[in-house]
CSV table of C-alpha atoms in Angstrom, one decimal:
chain,number,residue,atom,x,y,z
A,129,MET,CA,112.2,81.1,65.3
A,130,ASP,CA,109.7,81.0,62.6
A,131,ILE,CA,106.2,82.0,63.1
A,132,LYS,CA,104.2,78.6,64.7
A,133,GLU,CA,107.6,78.8,67.0
A,134,LYS,CA,107.1,82.5,67.9
A,135,ILE,CA,102.9,81.9,68.8
A,136,GLY,CA,103.9,79.2,70.9
A,137,SER,CA,105.6,81.2,73.2
A,138,ILE,CA,103.5,83.9,73.2
A,139,PRO,CA,101.9,84.4,76.9
A,140,ASP,CA,97.9,84.0,77.4
A,141,SER,CA,98.2,87.8,79.1
A,142,PRO,CA,96.9,91.4,77.8
A,143,GLY,CA,98.5,93.5,75.5
A,144,VAL,CA,99.8,94.6,71.9
A,145,TYR,CA,100.9,92.2,69.2
A,146,ILE,CA,103.3,93.5,66.4
A,147,PHE,CA,103.7,92.3,63.2
A,148,LYS,CA,106.6,92.9,60.4
A,149,ASP,CA,107.2,92.1,57.0
A,150,LYS,CA,110.3,91.1,56.3
A,151,GLU,CA,112.4,94.4,55.7
A,152,SER,CA,110.7,94.7,59.9
A,153,VAL,CA,108.4,97.3,58.7
A,154,ILE,CA,105.4,97.4,61.3
A,155,ILE,CA,102.5,96.7,59.0
A,156,TYR,CA,99.8,95.6,62.2
A,157,ILE,CA,99.4,96.5,65.1
A,158,GLY,CA,96.6,95.1,67.5
A,159,LYS,CA,95.3,94.7,71.3
A,160,SER,CA,93.8,91.6,73.0
A,161,ALA,CA,92.9,90.4,76.4
A,162,SER,CA,94.8,87.6,75.3
A,163,LEU,CA,98.0,87.4,73.5
A,164,LYS,CA,98.5,83.9,72.5
A,165,LYS,CA,94.6,83.4,71.6
A,166,ARG,CA,94.2,86.3,69.6
A,167,VAL,CA,97.5,86.4,67.3
A,168,ARG,CA,96.8,82.0,67.1
A,169,SER,CA,93.3,83.2,65.6
A,170,TYR,CA,94.9,84.6,62.5
A,171,PHE,CA,96.7,81.9,61.4
A,172,SER,CA,93.5,79.2,61.9
A,173,GLY,CA,90.7,79.1,59.8
A,174,HIS,CA,89.9,80.6,56.2
A,175,CYS,CA,90.8,83.8,55.4
A,176,HIS,CA,90.3,86.3,52.7
A,177,GLY,CA,91.0,89.7,51.2
A,178,LYS,CA,93.1,91.7,53.2
A,179,LYS,CA,93.0,89.6,56.1
A,180,THR,CA,95.5,87.0,53.1
A,181,ALA,CA,97.2,89.8,52.3
A,182,LEU,CA,98.4,90.7,56.0
A,183,LEU,CA,99.2,87.2,56.3
A,184,GLU,CA,101.1,86.7,53.2
A,185,SER,CA,103.1,89.7,54.2
A,186,ILE,CA,104.2,88.7,58.0
A,187,SER,CA,107.5,87.5,58.8
A,188,GLU,CA,107.9,88.7,62.3
A,189,ILE,CA,105.6,88.6,65.3
A,190,GLU,CA,106.5,90.6,68.7
A,191,TYR,CA,104.1,91.5,71.7
A,192,ILE,CA,104.3,94.1,74.4
A,193,ARG,CA,102.3,92.6,78.0
A,194,THR,CA,99.9,95.3,80.3
A,195,SER,CA,98.6,94.5,83.1
A,196,THR,CA,94.8,95.2,82.1
A,197,GLU,CA,93.0,95.6,78.6
A,198,SER,CA,92.2,98.6,79.0
A,199,THR,CA,96.0,99.5,79.1
A,200,ALA,CA,96.7,97.8,75.8
A,201,LEU,CA,94.3,99.8,73.9
A,202,LEU,CA,96.0,102.5,75.2
A,203,LEU,CA,99.4,101.6,73.8
A,204,GLU,CA,97.4,100.1,70.8
A,205,SER,CA,96.8,103.9,69.8
A,206,ALA,CA,99.9,105.4,70.6
A,207,LEU,CA,102.1,102.5,68.5
A,208,VAL,CA,99.1,103.5,66.2
A,209,LYS,CA,99.7,106.8,65.8
A,210,ARG,CA,103.3,106.7,65.8
A,211,TYR,CA,104.4,103.9,63.2
A,212,ASN,CA,101.0,104.5,60.8
A,213,PRO,CA,100.8,100.8,59.8
A,214,LYS,CA,99.7,100.0,56.4
A,215,PHE,CA,97.1,97.5,57.2
A,216,ASN,CA,95.6,99.8,60.3
A,217,VAL,CA,93.8,101.6,58.0
A,218,LEU,CA,90.1,101.4,58.9
A,219,LEU,CA,89.7,104.0,61.8
A,220,LYS,CA,91.6,106.9,60.0
A,221,ASP,CA,88.9,109.0,58.6
A,222,ASP,CA,85.9,107.4,60.8
A,223,LYS,CA,84.5,110.5,62.9
A,224,ALA,CA,82.1,108.5,65.0
A,225,TYR,CA,84.8,106.9,67.4
A,226,PRO,CA,85.3,107.9,70.5
A,227,ARG,CA,89.2,109.5,71.6
A,228,LEU,CA,90.5,111.0,74.4
A,229,LYS,CA,91.2,114.8,74.3
A,230,LEU,CA,94.1,116.2,76.3
A,231,SER,CA,93.1,119.8,77.0
A,232,VAL,CA,97.2,121.6,76.7
A,233,ASN,CA,95.5,124.6,75.1
A,234,GLU,CA,94.3,125.7,79.3
A,235,LYS,CA,96.1,127.0,81.4
A,236,TYR,CA,95.3,123.2,84.2
A,237,PRO,CA,94.7,121.0,81.2
A,238,ARG,CA,92.4,118.3,81.7
A,239,LEU,CA,91.4,114.3,80.4
A,240,THR,CA,88.2,113.9,78.5
A,241,VAL,CA,86.5,111.6,76.2
A,242,VAL,CA,85.1,113.0,73.0
A,243,ARG,CA,83.8,112.1,69.9
A,244,LYS,CA,84.9,115.2,67.6
A,245,LEU,CA,88.2,116.7,66.7
A,246,LYS,CA,88.6,120.2,66.9
A,247,SER,CA,90.7,122.5,65.3
A,248,ASP,CA,91.3,124.1,69.4
A,249,GLY,CA,95.0,123.7,70.4
A,250,ALA,CA,94.5,120.0,72.5
A,251,VAL,CA,95.7,117.1,72.0
A,252,TYR,CA,93.6,114.2,70.8
A,253,PHE,CA,94.5,110.5,70.9
A,254,GLY,CA,92.8,107.4,69.2
A,255,PRO,CA,90.4,106.2,68.0
A,256,PHE,CA,89.1,103.9,69.9
A,257,THR,CA,86.8,100.9,68.6
A,258,ASP,CA,86.3,100.3,72.0
A,259,ALA,CA,84.3,102.6,74.8
A,260,SER,CA,83.3,100.4,77.8
A,261,LEU,CA,87.2,99.5,77.3
A,262,LEU,CA,88.2,103.2,77.6
A,263,SER,CA,85.7,103.9,80.0
A,264,GLU,CA,88.5,102.1,82.6
A,265,ALA,CA,91.8,103.5,80.8
A,266,VAL,CA,90.2,107.1,81.3
A,267,LYS,CA,89.4,105.6,85.0
A,268,LEU,CA,93.0,103.8,85.6
A,269,LEU,CA,95.0,106.8,84.3
A,270,ARG,CA,93.1,109.5,86.5
A,271,ARG,CA,94.4,107.6,89.5
A,272,THR,CA,98.0,107.5,87.9
A,273,PHE,CA,98.0,111.0,86.6
A,274,PRO,CA,96.0,112.6,89.4
A,275,LEU,CA,94.7,115.7,86.7
A,276,ARG,CA,91.3,118.3,87.1
A,277,SER,CA,88.4,116.7,85.9
A,278,CYS,CA,85.6,119.3,86.9
A,279,ARG,CA,83.9,121.4,83.5
A,280,ASN,CA,84.5,125.2,84.8
A,281,MET,CA,87.2,125.1,87.6
A,282,PRO,CA,86.1,127.4,90.7
A,283,SER,CA,88.0,130.0,90.7
A,284,GLY,CA,89.9,131.6,93.7
A,285,ASN,CA,92.3,129.9,96.3
A,286,SER,CA,90.2,129.5,99.4
A,287,ARG,CA,89.1,126.3,98.5
A,288,LYS,CA,90.1,123.2,100.3
A,289,GLY,CA,90.2,121.1,97.4
A,290,CYS,CA,86.7,118.5,96.3
A,291,LEU,CA,86.4,114.3,96.9
A,292,ASN,CA,89.4,113.8,94.2
A,293,MET,CA,91.6,115.8,95.9
A,294,HIS,CA,91.3,113.6,99.1
A,295,ILE,CA,91.7,110.9,97.6
A,296,GLY,CA,94.3,111.5,95.6
A,297,GLN,CA,93.1,112.0,92.2
A,298,CYS,CA,93.6,115.4,91.2
A,299,LEU,CA,96.1,117.9,92.4
A,300,ALA,CA,93.4,120.9,93.4
A,301,PRO,CA,94.5,123.7,91.3
A,302,CYS,CA,91.5,125.0,92.2
A,303,THR,CA,93.2,125.8,95.6
A,304,GLY,CA,95.9,128.0,94.5
A,305,ASP,CA,98.7,128.6,91.6
A,306,ASP,CA,101.8,127.3,93.8
A,307,ARG,CA,101.5,123.5,92.8
A,308,ARG,CA,101.1,125.0,88.7
A,309,ALA,CA,104.9,123.6,87.4
A,310,GLU,CA,104.3,120.5,89.5
A,311,TYR,CA,100.2,120.1,87.3
A,312,LEU,CA,101.7,120.7,84.1
A,313,ALA,CA,105.0,118.1,84.7
A,314,CYS,CA,102.1,115.4,85.3
A,315,VAL,CA,100.7,117.0,82.2
A,316,GLU,CA,103.3,116.5,79.9
A,317,GLU,CA,104.2,112.4,81.7
A,318,LEU,CA,100.3,111.8,81.2
A,319,ARG,CA,101.2,113.0,77.4
A,320,LEU,CA,104.5,110.8,77.1
A,321,PHE,CA,101.9,107.8,78.0
A,322,LEU,CA,99.3,108.2,75.7
A,323,GLU,CA,102.4,108.9,72.8
A,324,GLY,CA,103.5,105.4,73.7
A,325,LYS,CA,106.9,106.6,75.3
A,326,GLN,CA,106.9,104.9,78.6
A,327,GLN,CA,110.5,104.0,78.4
A,328,ASP,CA,111.2,108.3,78.4
A,329,LEU,CA,108.7,108.3,80.9
A,330,LEU,CA,110.5,106.1,83.3
A,331,ASP,CA,113.7,107.8,82.5
A,332,MET,CA,112.4,110.8,83.3
A,333,LEU,CA,110.9,110.4,86.3
A,334,SER,CA,114.3,108.2,88.0
A,335,ARG,CA,116.0,111.5,86.7
A,336,LYS,CA,113.5,114.3,88.9
A,337,MET,CA,113.5,110.8,92.0
A,338,LYS,CA,116.7,111.0,92.1
A,339,GLU,CA,117.2,115.2,92.2
A,340,ALA,CA,114.7,115.0,94.7
A,341,SER,CA,116.3,112.9,97.0
A,342,ASP,CA,119.6,114.5,96.6
A,343,ASN,CA,118.3,117.1,97.8
A,344,LYS,CA,116.9,115.7,100.8
A,345,ASP,CA,113.4,116.2,99.8
A,346,TYR,CA,112.2,113.1,100.9
A,347,GLU,CA,108.0,114.3,100.2
A,348,LYS,CA,108.2,115.1,96.9
A,349,ALA,CA,110.9,112.0,95.9
A,350,ALA,CA,108.2,109.8,97.6
A,351,ALA,CA,105.4,111.0,95.2
A,352,VAL,CA,107.6,110.8,92.4
A,353,ARG,CA,108.8,106.9,93.4
A,354,ASP,CA,104.9,106.0,93.6
A,355,ARG,CA,104.1,107.2,89.8
A,356,ILE,CA,107.1,105.0,88.9
A,357,LYS,CA,105.8,102.1,90.5
A,358,ALA,CA,102.4,103.0,89.1
A,359,LEU,CA,103.2,102.9,85.8
A,360,SER,CA,105.8,100.1,86.6
A,361,ALA,CA,102.7,98.2,87.2
A,362,LEU,CA,100.9,99.2,83.6
A,363,PHE,CA,103.3,98.2,81.3
A,364,LEU,CA,104.7,94.6,82.3
A,365,THR,CA,107.5,95.3,78.7
A,366,THR,CA,108.3,92.4,77.4
A,367,TYR,CA,108.9,94.2,73.5
A,368,ASN,CA,111.9,94.1,71.5
A,369,SER,CA,114.7,94.0,73.9
A,370,SER,CA,115.8,92.8,77.7
A,371,GLU,CA,117.2,96.4,77.9
A,372,ALA,CA,113.9,98.2,78.5
A,373,ARG,CA,112.7,95.4,81.0
A,374,GLY,CA,116.0,96.3,82.8
A,375,LYS,CA,115.3,99.8,83.2
A,376,ALA,CA,111.8,99.6,84.4
A,377,SER,CA,112.9,97.3,86.8
A,378,ALA,CA,115.8,99.2,87.9
A,379,ALA,CA,113.6,102.2,87.9
A,380,ALA,CA,111.4,99.9,91.1
A,381,ASN,CA,114.7,99.5,92.7
A,382,GLU,CA,115.2,103.2,92.8
A,383,ALA,CA,112.3,103.4,94.1
A,384,ASP,CA,112.3,100.5,96.6
A,385,LEU,CA,116.2,102.1,97.8
A,386,LEU,CA,114.4,105.2,98.8
A,387,GLU,CA,112.0,104.1,100.6
A,388,LEU,CA,114.5,102.2,102.6
A,389,GLU,CA,117.2,105.5,102.8
A,390,GLU,CA,114.0,107.1,104.7
A,391,LEU,CA,113.4,104.8,107.1
A,392,ARG,CA,117.0,104.3,107.7
A,393,SER,CA,117.4,108.5,108.6
A,394,LEU,CA,114.2,108.2,110.6
A,395,LEU,CA,115.1,105.5,112.3
A,396,GLY,CA,119.1,106.5,113.1
A,397,LEU,CA,120.0,103.0,111.7
A,398,LEU,CA,123.6,102.5,110.2
A,399,ARG,CA,122.8,101.0,107.4
A,400,GLN,CA,119.6,100.4,105.2
A,401,PRO,CA,117.3,97.8,106.4
A,402,MET,CA,117.5,95.6,103.2
A,403,THR,CA,115.6,92.7,105.5
A,404,ILE,CA,113.0,92.9,107.3
A,405,GLU,CA,110.8,90.7,109.7
A,406,ALA,CA,107.6,91.6,110.9
A,407,PHE,CA,105.2,90.3,114.1
A,408,ASP,CA,101.5,90.1,114.5
A,409,VAL,CA,99.0,88.6,116.4
A,410,SER,CA,95.2,87.5,115.8
A,411,ASN,CA,92.3,85.8,117.7
A,412,THR,CA,89.0,86.0,118.6
A,413,SER,CA,88.7,86.2,122.5
A,414,GLY,CA,91.7,84.6,122.8
A,415,LYS,CA,90.8,81.3,121.3
A,416,GLU,CA,92.6,80.1,118.3
A,417,ALA,CA,95.2,81.8,119.3
A,418,VAL,CA,97.9,83.0,116.1
A,419,GLY,CA,101.4,85.1,115.4
A,420,SER,CA,102.6,85.5,112.2
A,421,MET,CA,106.1,86.4,110.8
A,422,VAL,CA,106.6,88.1,107.5
A,423,CYS,CA,110.2,88.4,105.7
A,424,PHE,CA,110.5,91.7,103.3
A,425,LYS,CA,113.6,92.2,101.1
A,426,ARG,CA,115.2,95.6,99.9
A,427,ALA,CA,111.3,96.7,100.5
A,428,ARG,CA,109.6,94.0,98.9
A,429,PRO,CA,108.5,90.6,100.4
A,430,CYS,CA,110.1,87.1,100.3
A,431,LYS,CA,107.0,84.9,100.8
A,432,ASP,CA,109.4,82.0,101.5
A,433,SER,CA,110.5,83.0,104.6
A,434,TYR,CA,107.4,83.6,106.2
A,435,LEU,CA,106.3,81.9,109.4
A,436,HIS,CA,103.0,81.1,111.1
A,437,PHE,CA,102.7,80.0,114.6
A,438,LYS,CA,99.6,78.5,116.9
A,439,ILE,CA,100.3,80.1,120.0
A,440,LYS,CA,101.2,77.7,122.6
A,441,THR,CA,101.7,79.1,126.1
A,442,VAL,CA,98.7,81.7,126.6
A,443,ASP,CA,95.1,81.2,126.8
A,444,VAL,CA,94.0,84.6,127.6
A,445,ILE,CA,93.2,87.5,126.0
A,446,ASP,CA,97.5,89.1,126.5
A,447,ASP,CA,98.1,90.4,123.3
A,448,TYR,CA,101.5,91.3,125.1
A,449,SER,CA,102.4,87.5,126.2
A,450,MET,CA,101.4,86.5,122.6
A,451,MET,CA,104.0,89.2,121.1
A,452,ARG,CA,106.8,87.4,123.7
A,453,GLU,CA,105.8,84.1,122.6
A,454,ILE,CA,105.8,84.2,118.7
A,455,VAL,CA,109.0,86.7,119.1
A,456,TYR,CA,111.0,84.3,121.3
A,457,ARG,CA,110.3,81.0,119.4
A,458,ARG,CA,111.4,82.8,116.1
A,459,TYR,CA,114.7,84.1,117.6
A,460,LYS,CA,115.6,81.2,119.5
A,461,LYS,CA,115.0,79.0,116.1
A,462,SER,CA,117.3,81.3,114.1
A,463,LEU,CA,119.8,81.3,117.1
A,464,ALA,CA,120.3,77.0,116.7
A,465,GLU,CA,120.2,76.8,113.1
A,466,GLN,CA,122.4,80.3,112.7
A,467,ILE,CA,119.9,82.3,110.7
A,468,PRO,CA,121.3,85.3,110.0
A,469,MET,CA,119.7,88.3,111.7
A,470,PRO,CA,117.3,91.0,110.0
A,471,ASP,CA,118.3,94.6,109.9
A,472,LEU,CA,114.9,95.6,111.0
A,473,ILE,CA,112.7,94.0,113.3
A,474,LEU,CA,109.1,95.6,112.8
A,475,ILE,CA,106.0,95.0,115.5
A,476,ASP,CA,102.7,96.2,115.2
A,477,GLY,CA,101.2,97.8,118.1
A,478,GLY,CA,102.8,100.6,120.4
A,479,ARG,CA,105.3,100.6,123.2
A,480,GLY,CA,103.4,98.2,125.1
A,481,HIS,CA,104.0,95.1,121.7
A,482,LEU,CA,107.5,96.7,121.4
A,483,SER,CA,108.3,96.6,125.0
A,484,ALA,CA,107.2,92.4,125.1
A,485,ALA,CA,109.3,92.1,122.0
A,486,LYS,CA,112.5,93.6,123.0
A,487,ALA,CA,112.5,91.5,126.9
A,488,GLN,CA,111.9,88.1,125.6
A,489,LEU,CA,114.7,89.5,122.9
A,490,ARG,CA,117.3,90.8,125.6
A,491,SER,CA,116.8,87.1,127.3
A,492,LEU,CA,118.4,85.5,123.9
A,493,GLY,CA,120.7,88.0,124.0
A,494,ILE,CA,119.8,90.0,121.5
A,495,MET,CA,121.2,93.3,121.5
A,496,ASN,CA,122.4,94.7,118.7
A,497,VAL,CA,118.9,94.5,116.0
A,498,PRO,CA,117.1,97.3,115.2
A,499,VAL,CA,113.3,97.1,116.9
A,500,ALA,CA,110.2,99.6,116.4
A,501,GLY,CA,106.9,99.4,116.7
A,502,ILE,CA,103.9,100.9,114.2
A,503,ALA,CA,101.0,101.8,116.0
A,504,LYS,CA,98.0,103.7,114.3
A,505,ASN,CA,95.6,106.7,114.2
A,506,PRO,CA,97.9,108.6,113.6
A,507,ASP,CA,100.6,106.4,112.4
A,508,LYS,CA,103.6,106.2,114.4
A,509,LEU,CA,107.3,104.5,114.8
A,510,TYR,CA,108.4,103.6,118.6
A,511,ILE,CA,111.6,103.1,119.0
A,512,HIS,CA,112.6,101.8,122.4
A,513,GLU,CA,115.5,104.1,123.2
A,514,LYS,CA,113.5,107.3,122.7
A,515,LYS,CA,110.7,108.3,125.0
A,516,ASP,CA,108.7,110.0,122.0
A,517,PRO,CA,107.2,108.6,119.1
A,518,VAL,CA,108.2,109.5,115.2
A,519,LEU,CA,105.3,110.8,113.2
A,520,LEU,CA,105.2,109.8,109.9
A,521,GLY,CA,104.2,112.3,107.4
A,522,LYS,CA,101.3,111.7,105.2
A,523,TYR,CA,103.8,111.4,102.2
A,524,SER,CA,106.8,109.9,104.0
A,525,GLY,CA,108.2,106.8,101.9
A,526,ALA,CA,108.9,105.2,105.0
A,527,LEU,CA,105.4,105.4,106.1
A,528,LEU,CA,104.0,103.3,103.1
A,529,LEU,CA,107.0,100.9,103.5
A,530,CYS,CA,106.0,100.2,107.1
A,531,GLN,CA,102.3,100.2,106.6
A,532,ARG,CA,102.8,97.7,103.8
A,533,VAL,CA,104.7,95.4,106.0
A,534,ARG,CA,102.4,96.1,109.0
A,535,ASP,CA,99.4,95.3,106.4
A,536,GLU,CA,101.2,92.1,105.0
A,537,ALA,CA,102.0,90.5,108.6
A,538,HIS,CA,98.5,91.3,109.6
A,539,ARG,CA,96.8,89.2,106.6
A,540,PHE,CA,99.4,86.6,106.7
A,541,ALA,CA,97.8,86.0,110.7
A,542,ILE,CA,94.4,86.3,109.9
A,543,THR,CA,94.4,84.5,107.4
A,544,TYR,CA,95.5,81.5,109.6
A,545,HIS,CA,93.8,82.5,112.8
A,546,ARG,CA,90.2,82.0,109.7
A,547,HIS,CA,92.5,78.5,108.6
A,548,LEU,CA,91.7,77.3,111.9
A,549,ARG,CA,88.7,78.5,113.5
A,550,ALA,CA,87.2,76.7,110.4
A,551,LYS,CA,89.2,73.4,110.3
A,552,LYS,CA,87.6,73.5,114.1
A,553,THR,CA,83.9,73.8,113.1
A,554,LYS,CA,84.1,71.1,110.4
A,555,ARG,CA,86.0,68.6,112.9
A,556,SER,CA,83.5,69.4,116.3
A,557,GLU,CA,80.1,68.7,113.7
A,558,LEU,CA,80.9,66.4,112.5
A,559,ASP,CA,83.8,63.9,114.1
A,560,SER,CA,81.3,64.3,116.9
A,561,ILE,CA,78.7,62.1,115.2
A,562,LYS,CA,79.2,58.1,116.0
A,563,GLY,CA,80.3,56.4,113.3
A,564,ILE,CA,81.9,59.0,111.1
A,565,GLY,CA,85.1,59.1,110.8
A,566,PRO,CA,88.3,61.4,108.9
A,567,LYS,CA,87.5,58.9,105.4
A,568,ARG,CA,83.9,59.0,105.9
A,569,LYS,CA,83.9,63.2,106.9
A,570,ALA,CA,86.1,63.5,103.6
A,571,GLU,CA,83.5,61.7,101.9
A,572,LEU,CA,80.7,63.6,102.8
A,573,ILE,CA,82.3,66.9,101.8
A,574,LYS,CA,83.9,65.9,98.6
A,575,TYR,CA,80.4,64.8,97.5
A,576,PHE,CA,78.6,67.9,98.9
A,577,GLY,CA,80.9,70.6,98.5
A,578,SER,CA,80.0,72.7,102.3
A,579,LEU,CA,79.2,71.6,105.7
A,580,ASP,CA,76.1,73.7,105.4
A,581,LYS,CA,75.2,71.8,102.2
A,582,VAL,CA,75.6,68.5,104.3
A,583,LYS,CA,73.6,69.7,107.0
A,584,THR,CA,70.4,70.1,104.9
A,585,ALA,CA,70.7,66.5,103.5
A,586,ASP,CA,68.2,64.3,103.6
A,587,ILE,CA,68.6,60.5,104.4
A,588,SER,CA,68.4,59.0,100.5
A,589,GLN,CA,70.5,62.4,99.5
A,590,LEU,CA,73.2,61.0,102.3
A,591,LYS,CA,73.5,57.2,101.1
A,592,LYS,CA,74.8,58.1,97.7
A,593,THR,CA,78.3,59.0,99.4
A,594,ALA,CA,80.7,56.8,98.9
A,595,PHE,CA,81.3,54.3,102.0
A,596,ILE,CA,78.2,55.9,104.1
A,597,ASN,CA,75.2,53.2,104.5
A,598,GLU,CA,71.7,53.6,105.8
A,599,LYS,CA,72.6,53.4,109.7
A,600,GLU,CA,75.4,55.9,109.6
A,601,ALA,CA,73.1,58.4,106.7
A,602,LYS,CA,70.3,58.8,109.6
A,603,ALA,CA,73.4,59.4,112.4
A,604,VAL,CA,74.6,62.5,110.1
A,605,TYR,CA,70.4,63.6,109.6
A,606,ASP,CA,69.5,62.7,113.4
A,607,HIS,CA,72.2,65.3,114.3
A,608,PHE,CA,71.9,68.0,112.4
A,609,ARG,CA,68.5,68.3,113.0
A,610,VAL,CA,67.9,67.0,117.1
């Protein structure tokens, strides 16, 4: 593939671009919010001096996609430090640009932004040309690698921890020394990340997760799994080979399987619930009541299988009856069309919602599909065969999975409910005006952009709409001013 063809295949997304010479030696590394636009700009317009020399040396172009430009900034710095390309010389002796400092010389290291290099035993990364992007990158890093940010760490272990600890952005070493090994492991992970060794990092975390899972330490395994997912989202790597993509995907898949295994163990299922179907209902005072069903396969949304329902048999506020209706309608269709049953049915609600769903499944002769209800405050799972609910720990992978499924079912239901309410409002407002049928209504909304603007328009403005004459414009005007 020649250079022009390569440029045409580069995505319009954030990332790092890499120029190589005919010997496949890296000669320049840069970052951009749009890889396609930035790389294309090198080969358009006039050039002189160092740019000419650079362009004449380029024989290969490669790139690494990232989720954000701030992530690309970090990766660019790591790769420049590793490969030292001959055309990346601008910042080598400039002390004014900000850098990242990882204070590995401290008992509990922290990550800070500094302007000066010191011989203090810390590890420095950079320099970085864009201070605002670096600030965004640091926020992202602190969410993924929860090291302390306090300048002076409180002494003693009697503290309950700061706000950052409670929102999951600090491992809180101030609460005691029992987490020092975990803290230093997080420091090493951050160091690998900043050095651009993300694949080494993912491999290491995958081993840790498997070891914790084999030891049935599900809380630790879940924490590692969350780190893997966060890192996989940071780097959408397409650099050099499909092997790196495959490894990152495999790591994320292992994390998903861990969640499924936790859920299987908690519910006492015979196999992992590879396919989960979840139900929720939404209504306002019993009006425009709807239901939703979302489907997750291998712990991920399968949106092609989503369904929404208009409630047909219930016209009062009765969530149990609504749940019975949508469950019955879903699985009556499944039986008629021989659609495979899910491995688990998840109901948004407590014991009452669960009982309603189970009753309808029994009426259809469906007796062998596990069903659970997830309730809030605290989050717990109800299983019909058990008297007491299964309480889910704060860091439980099963909880995180059930929460994602439940929240998606709720989102899908509420979105459909709002759509129907908005549609009904528009219909009742305009369709009651004599002479305004579907065609003229559509033209009014199209011309003014919204119903609110139609309401405030005067007659002369209304007449500018296609198919609206003086008589019809006056009818619309008078309707909204009576």
